Coordinates of C-alpha atoms in Angstrom, one line a residue:
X174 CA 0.0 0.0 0.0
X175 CA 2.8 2.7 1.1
X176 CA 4.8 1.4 -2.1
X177 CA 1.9 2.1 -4.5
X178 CA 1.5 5.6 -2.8
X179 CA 4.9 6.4 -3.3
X180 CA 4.5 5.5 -6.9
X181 CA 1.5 7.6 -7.4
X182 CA 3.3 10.4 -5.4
X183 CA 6.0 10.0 -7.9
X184 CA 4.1 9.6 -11.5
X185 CA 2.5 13.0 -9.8
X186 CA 5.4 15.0 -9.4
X187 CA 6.8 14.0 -12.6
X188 CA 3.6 15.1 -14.6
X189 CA 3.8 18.2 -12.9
X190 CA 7.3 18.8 -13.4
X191 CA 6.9 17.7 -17.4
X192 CA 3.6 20.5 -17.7
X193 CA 5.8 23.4 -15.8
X194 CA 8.6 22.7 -18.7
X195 CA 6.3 22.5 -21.6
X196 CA 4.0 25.4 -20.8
X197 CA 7.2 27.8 -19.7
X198 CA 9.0 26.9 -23.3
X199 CA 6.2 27.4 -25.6
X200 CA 6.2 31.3 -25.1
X201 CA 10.2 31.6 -24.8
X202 CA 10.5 29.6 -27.5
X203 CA 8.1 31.9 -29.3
X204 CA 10.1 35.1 -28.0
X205 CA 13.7 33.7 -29.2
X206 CA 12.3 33.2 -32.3
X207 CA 11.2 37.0 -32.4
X208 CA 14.4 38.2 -30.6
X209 CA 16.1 41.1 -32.3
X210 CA 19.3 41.2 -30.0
X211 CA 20.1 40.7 -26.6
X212 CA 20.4 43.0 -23.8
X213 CA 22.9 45.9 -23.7
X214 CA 24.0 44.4 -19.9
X215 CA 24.8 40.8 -22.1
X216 CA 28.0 42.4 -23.0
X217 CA 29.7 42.6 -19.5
X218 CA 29.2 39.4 -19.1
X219 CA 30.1 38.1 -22.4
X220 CA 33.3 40.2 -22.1
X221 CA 33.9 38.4 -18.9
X222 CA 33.4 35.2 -20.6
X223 CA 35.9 35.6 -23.5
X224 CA 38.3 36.6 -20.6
X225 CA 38.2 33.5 -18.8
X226 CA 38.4 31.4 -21.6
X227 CA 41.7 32.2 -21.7
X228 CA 42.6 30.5 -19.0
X229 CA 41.4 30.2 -15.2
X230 CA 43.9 32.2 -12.9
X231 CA 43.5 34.6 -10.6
X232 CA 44.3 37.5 -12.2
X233 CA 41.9 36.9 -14.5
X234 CA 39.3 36.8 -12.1
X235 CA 40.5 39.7 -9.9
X236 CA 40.1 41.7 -13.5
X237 CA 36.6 40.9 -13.9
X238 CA 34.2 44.0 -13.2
X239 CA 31.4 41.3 -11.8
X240 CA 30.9 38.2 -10.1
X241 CA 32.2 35.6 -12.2
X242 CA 30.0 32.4 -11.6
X243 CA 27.7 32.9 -14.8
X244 CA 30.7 34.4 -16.7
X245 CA 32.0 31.3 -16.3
X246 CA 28.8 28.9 -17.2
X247 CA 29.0 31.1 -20.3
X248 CA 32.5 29.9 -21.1
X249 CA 31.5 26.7 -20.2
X250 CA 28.3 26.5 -22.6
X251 CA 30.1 28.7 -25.7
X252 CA 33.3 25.6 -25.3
X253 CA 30.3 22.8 -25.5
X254 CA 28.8 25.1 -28.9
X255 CA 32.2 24.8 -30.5
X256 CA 32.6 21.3 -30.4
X257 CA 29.5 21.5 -32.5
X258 CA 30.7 23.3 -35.0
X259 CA 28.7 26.2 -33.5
X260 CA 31.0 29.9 -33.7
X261 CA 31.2 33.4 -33.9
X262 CA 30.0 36.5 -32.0
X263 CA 26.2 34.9 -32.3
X264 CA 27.6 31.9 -30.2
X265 CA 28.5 33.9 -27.4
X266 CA 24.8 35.3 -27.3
X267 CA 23.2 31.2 -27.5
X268 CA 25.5 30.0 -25.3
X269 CA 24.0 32.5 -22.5
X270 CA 20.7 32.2 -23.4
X271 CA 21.2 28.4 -23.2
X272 CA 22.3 28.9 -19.8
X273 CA 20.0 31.2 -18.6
X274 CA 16.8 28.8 -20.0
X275 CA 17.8 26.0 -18.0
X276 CA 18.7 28.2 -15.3
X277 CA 15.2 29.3 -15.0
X278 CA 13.9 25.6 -15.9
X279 CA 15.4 24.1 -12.8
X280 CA 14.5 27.2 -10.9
X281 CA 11.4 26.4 -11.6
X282 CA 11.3 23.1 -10.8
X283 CA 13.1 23.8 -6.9
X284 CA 10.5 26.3 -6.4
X285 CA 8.1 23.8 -7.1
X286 CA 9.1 21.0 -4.5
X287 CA 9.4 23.8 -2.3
X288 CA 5.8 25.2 -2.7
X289 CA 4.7 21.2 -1.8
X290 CA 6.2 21.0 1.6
X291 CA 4.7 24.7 1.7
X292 CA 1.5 24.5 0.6
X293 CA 0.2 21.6 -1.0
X294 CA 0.8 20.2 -5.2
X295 CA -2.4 22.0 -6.8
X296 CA -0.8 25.7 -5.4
X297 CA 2.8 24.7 -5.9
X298 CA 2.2 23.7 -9.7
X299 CA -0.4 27.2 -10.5
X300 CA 2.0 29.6 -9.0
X301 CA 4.8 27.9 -10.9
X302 CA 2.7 28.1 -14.4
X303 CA 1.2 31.3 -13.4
X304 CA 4.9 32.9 -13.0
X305 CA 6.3 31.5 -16.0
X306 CA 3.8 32.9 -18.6
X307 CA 4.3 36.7 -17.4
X308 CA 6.4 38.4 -20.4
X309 CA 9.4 39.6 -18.3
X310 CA 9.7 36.8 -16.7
X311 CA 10.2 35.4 -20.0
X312 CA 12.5 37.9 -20.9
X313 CA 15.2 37.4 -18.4
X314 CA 14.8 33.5 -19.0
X315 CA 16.2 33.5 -22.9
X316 CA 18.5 36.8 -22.3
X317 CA 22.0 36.8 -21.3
X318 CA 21.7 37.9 -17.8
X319 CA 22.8 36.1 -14.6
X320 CA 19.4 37.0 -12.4
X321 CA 17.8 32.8 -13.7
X322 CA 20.9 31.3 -12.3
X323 CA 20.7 33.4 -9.3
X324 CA 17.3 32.4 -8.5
X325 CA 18.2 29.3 -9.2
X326 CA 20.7 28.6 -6.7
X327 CA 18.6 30.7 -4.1
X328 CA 15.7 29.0 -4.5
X329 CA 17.9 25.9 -4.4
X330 CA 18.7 26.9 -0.8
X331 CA 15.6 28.2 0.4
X332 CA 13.7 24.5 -0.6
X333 CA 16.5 22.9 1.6
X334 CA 15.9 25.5 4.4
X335 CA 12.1 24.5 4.3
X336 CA 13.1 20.9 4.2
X337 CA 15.6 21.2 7.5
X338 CA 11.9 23.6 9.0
X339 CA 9.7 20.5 8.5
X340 CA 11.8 18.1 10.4
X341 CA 14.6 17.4 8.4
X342 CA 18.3 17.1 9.4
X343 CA 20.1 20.1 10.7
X344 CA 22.9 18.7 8.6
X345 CA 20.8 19.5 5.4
X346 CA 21.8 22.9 5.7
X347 CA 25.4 22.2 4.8
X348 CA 23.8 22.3 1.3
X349 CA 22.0 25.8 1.8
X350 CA 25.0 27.5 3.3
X351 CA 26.9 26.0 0.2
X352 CA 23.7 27.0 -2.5
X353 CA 23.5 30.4 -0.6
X354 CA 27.0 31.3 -1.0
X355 CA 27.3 29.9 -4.6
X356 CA 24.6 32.4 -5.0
X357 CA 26.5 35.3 -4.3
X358 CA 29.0 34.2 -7.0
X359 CA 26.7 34.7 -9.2
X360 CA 25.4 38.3 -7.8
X361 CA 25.9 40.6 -5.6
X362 CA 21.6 40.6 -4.0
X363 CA 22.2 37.1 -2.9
X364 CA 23.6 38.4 0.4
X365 CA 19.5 38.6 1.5
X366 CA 19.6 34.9 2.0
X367 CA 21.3 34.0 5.3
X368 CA 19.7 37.4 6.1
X369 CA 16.2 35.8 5.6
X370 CA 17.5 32.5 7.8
X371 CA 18.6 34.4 10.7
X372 CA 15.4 36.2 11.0
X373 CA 13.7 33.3 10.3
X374 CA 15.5 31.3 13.2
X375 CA 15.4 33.6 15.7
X376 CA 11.6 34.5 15.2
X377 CA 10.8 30.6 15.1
X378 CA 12.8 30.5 18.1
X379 CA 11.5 33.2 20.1
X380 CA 7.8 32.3 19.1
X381 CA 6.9 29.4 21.5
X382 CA 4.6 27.7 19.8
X383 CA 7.1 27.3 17.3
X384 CA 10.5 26.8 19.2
X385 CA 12.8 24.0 17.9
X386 CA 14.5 22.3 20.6
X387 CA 17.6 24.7 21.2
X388 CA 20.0 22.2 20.7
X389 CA 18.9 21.9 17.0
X390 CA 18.5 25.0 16.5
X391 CA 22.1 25.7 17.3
X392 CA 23.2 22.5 14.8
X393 CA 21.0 24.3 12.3
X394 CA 22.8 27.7 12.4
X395 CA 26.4 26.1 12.6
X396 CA 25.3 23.9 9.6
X397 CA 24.6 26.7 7.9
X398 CA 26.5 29.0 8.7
X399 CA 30.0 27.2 8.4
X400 CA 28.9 26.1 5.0
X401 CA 27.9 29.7 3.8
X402 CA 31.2 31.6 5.3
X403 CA 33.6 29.2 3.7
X404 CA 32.0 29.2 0.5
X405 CA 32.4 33.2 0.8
X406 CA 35.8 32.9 1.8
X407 CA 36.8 31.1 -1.2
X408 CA 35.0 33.6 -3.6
X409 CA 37.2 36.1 -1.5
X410 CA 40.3 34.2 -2.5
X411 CA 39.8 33.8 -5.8
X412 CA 38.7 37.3 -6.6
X413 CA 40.6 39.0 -4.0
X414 CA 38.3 41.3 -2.5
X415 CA 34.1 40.9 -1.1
X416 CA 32.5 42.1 -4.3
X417 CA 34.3 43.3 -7.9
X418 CA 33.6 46.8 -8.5
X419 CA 34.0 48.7 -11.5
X420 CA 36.8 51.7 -10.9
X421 CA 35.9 54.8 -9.6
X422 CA 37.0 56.5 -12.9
X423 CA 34.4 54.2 -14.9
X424 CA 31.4 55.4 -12.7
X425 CA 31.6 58.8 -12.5
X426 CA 33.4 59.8 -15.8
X427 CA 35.8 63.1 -15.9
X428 CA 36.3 65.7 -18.4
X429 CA 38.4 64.4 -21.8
X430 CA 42.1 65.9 -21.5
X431 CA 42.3 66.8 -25.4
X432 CA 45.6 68.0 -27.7
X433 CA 45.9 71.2 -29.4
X434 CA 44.4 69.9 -32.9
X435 CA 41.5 68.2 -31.0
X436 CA 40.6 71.1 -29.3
X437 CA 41.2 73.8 -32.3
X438 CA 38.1 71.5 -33.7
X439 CA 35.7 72.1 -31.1
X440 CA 34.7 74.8 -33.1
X441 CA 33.7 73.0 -35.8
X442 CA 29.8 72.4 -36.4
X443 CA 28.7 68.7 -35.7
X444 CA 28.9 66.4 -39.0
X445 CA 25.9 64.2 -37.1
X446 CA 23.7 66.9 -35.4
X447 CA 23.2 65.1 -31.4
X448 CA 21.3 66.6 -28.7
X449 CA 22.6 69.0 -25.9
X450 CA 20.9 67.3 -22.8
X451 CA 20.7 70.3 -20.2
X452 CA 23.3 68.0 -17.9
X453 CA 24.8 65.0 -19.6
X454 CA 24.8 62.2 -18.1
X455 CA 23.8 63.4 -14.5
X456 CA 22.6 59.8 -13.6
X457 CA 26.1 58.1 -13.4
X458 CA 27.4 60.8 -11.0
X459 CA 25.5 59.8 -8.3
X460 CA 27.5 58.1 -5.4
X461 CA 26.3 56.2 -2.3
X462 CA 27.8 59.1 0.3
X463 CA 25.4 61.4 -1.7
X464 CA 22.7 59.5 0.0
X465 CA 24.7 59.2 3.8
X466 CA 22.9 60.6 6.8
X467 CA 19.5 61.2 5.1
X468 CA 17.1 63.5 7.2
X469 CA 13.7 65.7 7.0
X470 CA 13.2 66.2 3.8
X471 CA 15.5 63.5 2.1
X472 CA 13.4 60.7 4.3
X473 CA 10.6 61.2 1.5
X474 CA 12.9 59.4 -0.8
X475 CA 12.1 56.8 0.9
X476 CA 8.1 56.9 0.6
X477 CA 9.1 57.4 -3.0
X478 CA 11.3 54.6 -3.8
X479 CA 9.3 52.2 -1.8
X480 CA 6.1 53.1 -4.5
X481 CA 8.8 52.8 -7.0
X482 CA 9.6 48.9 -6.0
X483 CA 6.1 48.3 -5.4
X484 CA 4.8 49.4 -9.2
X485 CA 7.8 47.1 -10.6
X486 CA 7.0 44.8 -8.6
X487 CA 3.4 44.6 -9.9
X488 CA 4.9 44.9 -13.7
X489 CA 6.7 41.9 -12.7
X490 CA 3.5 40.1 -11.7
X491 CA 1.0 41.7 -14.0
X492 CA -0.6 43.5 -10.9
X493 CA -3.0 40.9 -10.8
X494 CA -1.4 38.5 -9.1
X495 CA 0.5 40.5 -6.4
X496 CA -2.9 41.6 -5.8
X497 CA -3.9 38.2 -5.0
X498 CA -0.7 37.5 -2.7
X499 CA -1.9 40.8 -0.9
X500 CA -5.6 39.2 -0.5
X501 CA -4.0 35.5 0.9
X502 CA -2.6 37.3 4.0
X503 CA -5.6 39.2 4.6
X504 CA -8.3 36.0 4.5
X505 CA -7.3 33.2 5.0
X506 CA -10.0 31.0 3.4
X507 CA -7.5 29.7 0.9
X508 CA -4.5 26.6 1.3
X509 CA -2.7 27.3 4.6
X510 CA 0.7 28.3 4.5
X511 CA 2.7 25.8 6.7
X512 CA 4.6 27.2 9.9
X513 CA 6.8 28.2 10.9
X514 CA 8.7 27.4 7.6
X515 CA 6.3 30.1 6.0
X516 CA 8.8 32.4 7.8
X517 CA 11.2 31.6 5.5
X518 CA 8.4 33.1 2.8
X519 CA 7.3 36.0 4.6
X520 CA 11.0 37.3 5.4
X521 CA 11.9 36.5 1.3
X522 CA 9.4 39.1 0.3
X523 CA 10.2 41.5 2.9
X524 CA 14.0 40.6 3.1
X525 CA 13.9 41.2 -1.3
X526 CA 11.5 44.4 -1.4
X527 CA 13.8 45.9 1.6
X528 CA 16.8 45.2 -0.4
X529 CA 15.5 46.8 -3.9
X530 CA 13.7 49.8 -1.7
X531 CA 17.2 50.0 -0.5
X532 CA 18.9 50.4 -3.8
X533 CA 16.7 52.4 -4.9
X534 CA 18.1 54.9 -2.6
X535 CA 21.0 54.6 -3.2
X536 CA 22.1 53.9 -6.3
X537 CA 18.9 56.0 -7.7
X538 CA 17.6 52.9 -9.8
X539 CA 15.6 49.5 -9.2
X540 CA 15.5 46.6 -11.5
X541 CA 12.7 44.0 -10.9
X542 CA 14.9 41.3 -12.0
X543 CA 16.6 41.4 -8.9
X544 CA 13.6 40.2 -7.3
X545 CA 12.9 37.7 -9.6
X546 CA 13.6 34.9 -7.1
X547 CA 10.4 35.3 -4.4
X548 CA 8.2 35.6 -8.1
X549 CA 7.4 32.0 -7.7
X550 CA 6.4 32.5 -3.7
X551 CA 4.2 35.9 -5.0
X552 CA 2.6 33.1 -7.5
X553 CA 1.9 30.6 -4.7
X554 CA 0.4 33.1 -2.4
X555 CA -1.5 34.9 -5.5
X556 CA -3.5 31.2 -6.0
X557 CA -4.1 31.1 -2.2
X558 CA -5.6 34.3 -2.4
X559 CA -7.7 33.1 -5.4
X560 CA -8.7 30.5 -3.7
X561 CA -10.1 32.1 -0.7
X562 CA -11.9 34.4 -2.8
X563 CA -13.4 31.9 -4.6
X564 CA -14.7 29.8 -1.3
X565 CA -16.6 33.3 0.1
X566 CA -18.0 33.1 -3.7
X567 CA -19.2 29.8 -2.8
X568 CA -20.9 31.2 0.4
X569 CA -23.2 33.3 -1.8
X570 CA -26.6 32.5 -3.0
X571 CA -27.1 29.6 -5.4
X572 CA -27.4 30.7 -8.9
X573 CA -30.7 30.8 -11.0
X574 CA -29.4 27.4 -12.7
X575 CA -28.7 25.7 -9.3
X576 CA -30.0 23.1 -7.4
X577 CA -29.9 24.9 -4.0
X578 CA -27.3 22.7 -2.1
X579 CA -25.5 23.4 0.3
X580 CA -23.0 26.1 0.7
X581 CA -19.7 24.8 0.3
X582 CA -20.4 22.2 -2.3
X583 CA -22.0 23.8 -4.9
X584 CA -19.4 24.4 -7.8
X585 CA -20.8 26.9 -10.2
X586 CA -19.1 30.2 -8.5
X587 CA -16.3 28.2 -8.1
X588 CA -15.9 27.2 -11.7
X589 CA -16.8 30.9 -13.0
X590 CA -14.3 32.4 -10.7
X591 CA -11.3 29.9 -12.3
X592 CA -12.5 30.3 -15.4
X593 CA -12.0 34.3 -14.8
X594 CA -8.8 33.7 -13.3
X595 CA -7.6 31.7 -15.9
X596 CA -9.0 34.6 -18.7
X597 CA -6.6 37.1 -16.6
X598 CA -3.7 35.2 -16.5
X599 CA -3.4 34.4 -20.6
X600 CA -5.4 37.5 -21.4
X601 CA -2.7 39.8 -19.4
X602 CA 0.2 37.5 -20.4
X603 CA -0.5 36.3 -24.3
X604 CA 0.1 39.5 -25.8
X605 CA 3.7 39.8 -24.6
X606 CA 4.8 36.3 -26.1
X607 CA 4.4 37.8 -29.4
X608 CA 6.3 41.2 -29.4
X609 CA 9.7 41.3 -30.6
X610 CA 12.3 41.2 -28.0
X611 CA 14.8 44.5 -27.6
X612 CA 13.6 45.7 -31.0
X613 CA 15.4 49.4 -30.1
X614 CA 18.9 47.6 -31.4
X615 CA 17.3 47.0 -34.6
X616 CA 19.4 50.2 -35.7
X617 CA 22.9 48.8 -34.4
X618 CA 22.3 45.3 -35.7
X619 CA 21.8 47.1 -39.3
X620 CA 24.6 48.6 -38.7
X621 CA 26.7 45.8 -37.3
X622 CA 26.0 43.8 -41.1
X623 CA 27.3 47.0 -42.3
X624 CA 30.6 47.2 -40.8
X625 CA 30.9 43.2 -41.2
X626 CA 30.3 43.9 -45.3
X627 CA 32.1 46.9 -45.6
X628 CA 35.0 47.3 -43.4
X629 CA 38.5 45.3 -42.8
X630 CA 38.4 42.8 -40.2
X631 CA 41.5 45.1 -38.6
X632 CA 39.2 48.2 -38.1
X633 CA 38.3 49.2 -34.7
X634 CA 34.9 50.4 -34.0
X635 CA 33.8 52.6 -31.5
X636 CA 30.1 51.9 -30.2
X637 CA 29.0 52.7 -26.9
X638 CA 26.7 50.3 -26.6
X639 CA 28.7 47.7 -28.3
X640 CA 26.2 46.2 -30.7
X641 CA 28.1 46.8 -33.9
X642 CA 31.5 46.4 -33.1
X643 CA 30.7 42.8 -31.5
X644 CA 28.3 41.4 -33.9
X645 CA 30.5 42.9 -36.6
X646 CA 33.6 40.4 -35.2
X647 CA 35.6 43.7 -35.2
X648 CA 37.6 45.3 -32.2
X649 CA 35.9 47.8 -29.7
X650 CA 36.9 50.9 -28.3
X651 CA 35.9 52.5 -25.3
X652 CA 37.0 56.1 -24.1
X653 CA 38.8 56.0 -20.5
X654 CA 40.5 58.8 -18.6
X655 CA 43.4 56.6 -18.0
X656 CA 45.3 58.2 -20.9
X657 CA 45.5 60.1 -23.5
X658 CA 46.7 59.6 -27.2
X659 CA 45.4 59.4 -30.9
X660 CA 41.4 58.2 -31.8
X661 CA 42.3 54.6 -32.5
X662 CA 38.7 53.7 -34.1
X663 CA 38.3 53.7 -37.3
X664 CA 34.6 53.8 -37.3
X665 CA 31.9 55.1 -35.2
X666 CA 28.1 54.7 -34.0
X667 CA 26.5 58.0 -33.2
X668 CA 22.5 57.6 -32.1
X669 CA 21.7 61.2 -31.5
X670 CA 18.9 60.0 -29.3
X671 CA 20.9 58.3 -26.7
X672 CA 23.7 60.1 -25.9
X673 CA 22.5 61.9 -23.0
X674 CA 22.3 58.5 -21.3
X675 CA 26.1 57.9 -21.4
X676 CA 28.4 58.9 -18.4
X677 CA 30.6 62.8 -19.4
X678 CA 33.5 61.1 -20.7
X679 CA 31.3 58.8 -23.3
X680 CA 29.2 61.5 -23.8
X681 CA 32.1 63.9 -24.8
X682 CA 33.8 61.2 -27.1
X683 CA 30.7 60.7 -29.1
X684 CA 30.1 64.5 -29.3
X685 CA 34.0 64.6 -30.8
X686 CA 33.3 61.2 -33.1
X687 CA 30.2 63.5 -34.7
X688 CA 32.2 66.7 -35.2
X689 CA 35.6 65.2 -37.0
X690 CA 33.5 62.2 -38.6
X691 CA 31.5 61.7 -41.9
X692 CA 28.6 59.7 -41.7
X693 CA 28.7 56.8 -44.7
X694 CA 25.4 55.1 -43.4
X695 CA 22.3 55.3 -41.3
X696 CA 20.0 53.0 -40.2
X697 CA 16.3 53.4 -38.7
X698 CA 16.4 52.4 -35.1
X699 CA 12.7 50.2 -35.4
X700 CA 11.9 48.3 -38.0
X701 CA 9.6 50.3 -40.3
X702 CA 10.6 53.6 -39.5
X703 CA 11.0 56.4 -42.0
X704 CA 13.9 58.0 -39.7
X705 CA 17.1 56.9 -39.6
X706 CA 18.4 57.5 -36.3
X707 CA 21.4 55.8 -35.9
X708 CA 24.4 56.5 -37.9
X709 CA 27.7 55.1 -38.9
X710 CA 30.7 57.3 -39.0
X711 CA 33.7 57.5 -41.0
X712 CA 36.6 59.0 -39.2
X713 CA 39.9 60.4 -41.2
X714 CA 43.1 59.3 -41.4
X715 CA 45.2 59.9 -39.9
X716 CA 43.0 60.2 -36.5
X717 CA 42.5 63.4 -33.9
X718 CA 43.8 63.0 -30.7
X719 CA 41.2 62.0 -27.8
X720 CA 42.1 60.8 -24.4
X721 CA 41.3 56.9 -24.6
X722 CA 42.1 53.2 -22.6

């Protein structure tokens, strides 16, 4: 009898696991067949990637700007596409949207297995499928980012820590120390997990009803925490210091120390007309003193950024559903979360939206990806909520078509009410699987087949987002204060529209590129537009002066 329910438990789980892949690759499939380019952030770490294939040592690592772990799955996957004959600057880009798809794949599937022991299967499996069809969700999943592998090693350690809540060995959290600081090789936000376990210990512990014996509570927290600081210490090692930072020179920018010839130009009208932004590039001056000692006034920032996470938060969820998770903690008519291991969820979400509330304020921007991890735990409370709402519909009076029973078991509200929720999830998700992905580098991909066709394979090109000169196989340029000497590019992207985005030193280079340059080609930057916004340069020979790396 126990062996056929274990074998029913099992056929179960693998059904469910087999329906959460095929309904989360149907739309990314659908989206990497419609994807124009990748991400401008793909660069850093494909850059990263063609510096460790050079060799593992620890210089090379110390050099890298980021944390190196999906760097290095990148090397990994773009060594597997060569020995397939597979090459190429396009290789780079499959080989991370390889790893970032089954990144997100197994993330999936952890979150799962930890939404059973939460909750029950049927919640588990619809916040698992309800997460996977929402567009950006979708979009970090085939891009070259790090965030899916991320999530996928710290939902990897949060399932264990629910595992060790529900009665399982304290030794069990060797693993989630070891998932939890392989984590933070992968990104910087992965520091909020042992956050979330210490608050989550020392509430369980302080809460009687929940107290672990104290004996294994203390095996827990040395379990975990030996395992977590010694998997930190060796990232410390190998990259020499807590966290790779970019220099201070790259963040802020400085004014371009120019020759005699380069400044006698300034004069000059622009060759490409750009905009004059009132302040260029204002944005990458912020620093985190800036923000130090904030008081009065300066404390609204924080009402501000807090709305700020909160609206990307519900563009990550389509609104709908982190109305829903709202709604579960309110009534709780739906599946009962399990405690005290629902500790673990409450102090992910709050542990997470602290964290991007927090950078928000400091760094002056917020990302949603770096949240994407709790999106699974959002989904599972979202179908709790749904569910309570549809038991109070079940309280109301029988329809016209009813046969009066009683409350409870009647199932027409409850079938309407699914069927609703269901209409809301593809309604508000469909739409997104069909719209091209990053379709704003349709100009610099143009223009990357242009510089491949009509350029030497010695040229170097000077983009400053990098589009063209990589997909073109040619050799990039990027202005630095470090030094000064002659323009070594022999071509140049200028998109008028964008260069009050850059930081000064960018800025000032591209505003140099359009005075001495003479644009030889332009392409629109959407498809079907009559303006052509982005333009390639020609610079002369030989070049001007301008301070460069």
């Amino acid at each position: 009898m126990e062996q056929s329910s274990t074998r029913a438990s099992l056929v179960t789980n693998l059904g469910c696991v087999a329906l959460i892949i095929a309904v989360a690759l149907v739309p990314r499939l659908i989206v990497l067949n419609r994807t124009v380019a990748p991400c401008r952030d793909a660069f850093k770490y494909i850059d990263a990637a063609q510096v460790l294939s050079a060799g593992w040592t620890s210089e090379r690592l110390q050099s890298l700007p980021i944390h190196f772990l999906y760097p290095a799955c990148l090397e990994k996957a773009h060594a597997g596409l060569n020995l397939v004959g597979i090459s190429g600057p396009r290789s780079w880009v499959i080989a991370g949207q390889l790893v970032s798809l089954t990144a997100y794949l197994g993330f999936l599937i952890v979150a799962f297995f930890a939404g059973q022991r939460l909750w029950n299967t049927r919640v588990a499996l619809l916040g698992c499928l309800a997460v996977s069809m929402v567009r950006r969700e979708i979009v970090y999943s085939v891009d070259v980012l790090s965030d899916t592998l991320t999530a996928l090693l710290w939902m990897a350690s949060f399932a264990v820590m629910v595992h060790a809540w529900r009665g399982g060995r304290s030794l069990s959290l060797l693993s989630a120390g070891l998932f939890a600081g392989l984590a933070y090789w992968s990104h910087l936000g992965a520091l909020i997990i042992p956050c979330v376990f210490v608050a989550s210990l020392t509430v369980t512990q302080l809460w009687p009803a929940w107290r672990m014996p104290w004996k294994r509570a203390g095996a827990m927290a040395m379990s975990f925490g030996v395992s977590y600081a010694l998997t930190l210490g060796l990232f410390v090692q190998l990259t020499g210091s807590l966290s790779p930072r970019p220099a201070a020179h790259d963040i802020l920018g400085a004014d371009l120390a120019m020759t005699e010839t380069t400044a006698a130009s300034e004069t000059a009208p622009l060759a490409v007309p750009i905009a004059e932004p009132p302040a260029p590039a204002l944005a990458p001056t912020m620093t985190l003193a800036a923000y130090e000692g904030q008081t009065g006034y300066e404390r609204l920032g924080l009402l501000g950024s807090a709305w700020l996470v909160l609206k990307e938060l519900g563009s990550e969820t389509k609104v709908w559903l982190l109305l829903l998770a709202v709604w579960a903690l309110l009534d709780r008519r739906g599946s009962k979360l399990s405690l005290p291991a629902g500790t673990l969820v409450l102090f992910s979400i709050l542990g997470t939206t602290a964290m991007l509330i927090y950078l928000k304020m400091k760094c002056g921007y917020v990302a949603g990806r770096y949240g994407l991890a709790i999106m699974p735990l959002i989904g599972m409370l979202g179908i709790t909520g749904a569910e309570a709402i549809v038991r109070r519909l079940q309280d109301l009076p029988p329809l016209p078509w009813e046969n009066g029973g009683p409350p409870g078991k009647r199932l027409a509200w409850a079938r309407i009410s699914m069927m609703i929720f269901v209409g809301i999830a593809v309604g508000t998700t469909a739409k997104g699987w069909f719209e091209p992905l990053h379709v704003g580098w349709h100009g610099h991909m143009s223009a990357a087949r242009w510089i491949a066709e009509h350029t030497d394979g010695t040229d170097v090109i000077f983009d400053p987002v990098d589009y063209a000169g990589f997909f073109a196989d040619r050799p990039r340029w990027k202005p630095s204060t470090q030094s000064s000497g002659p323009l070594p590019c022999r071509y140049a992207i200028v998109e008028p529209e964008r260069v009050g985005r850059f930081d000064p030193t960018t800025y000032e280079a591209i505003r140099h590129v359009a005075r001495i340059g003479r644009p030889v080609a332009s392409f629109p930057r959407k498809p079907g537009s009559s303006k052509d916004t982005v333009v390639v340069v020609e610079l002369p020979i030989p070049p001007n002066n301008l301070s460069q790396r």
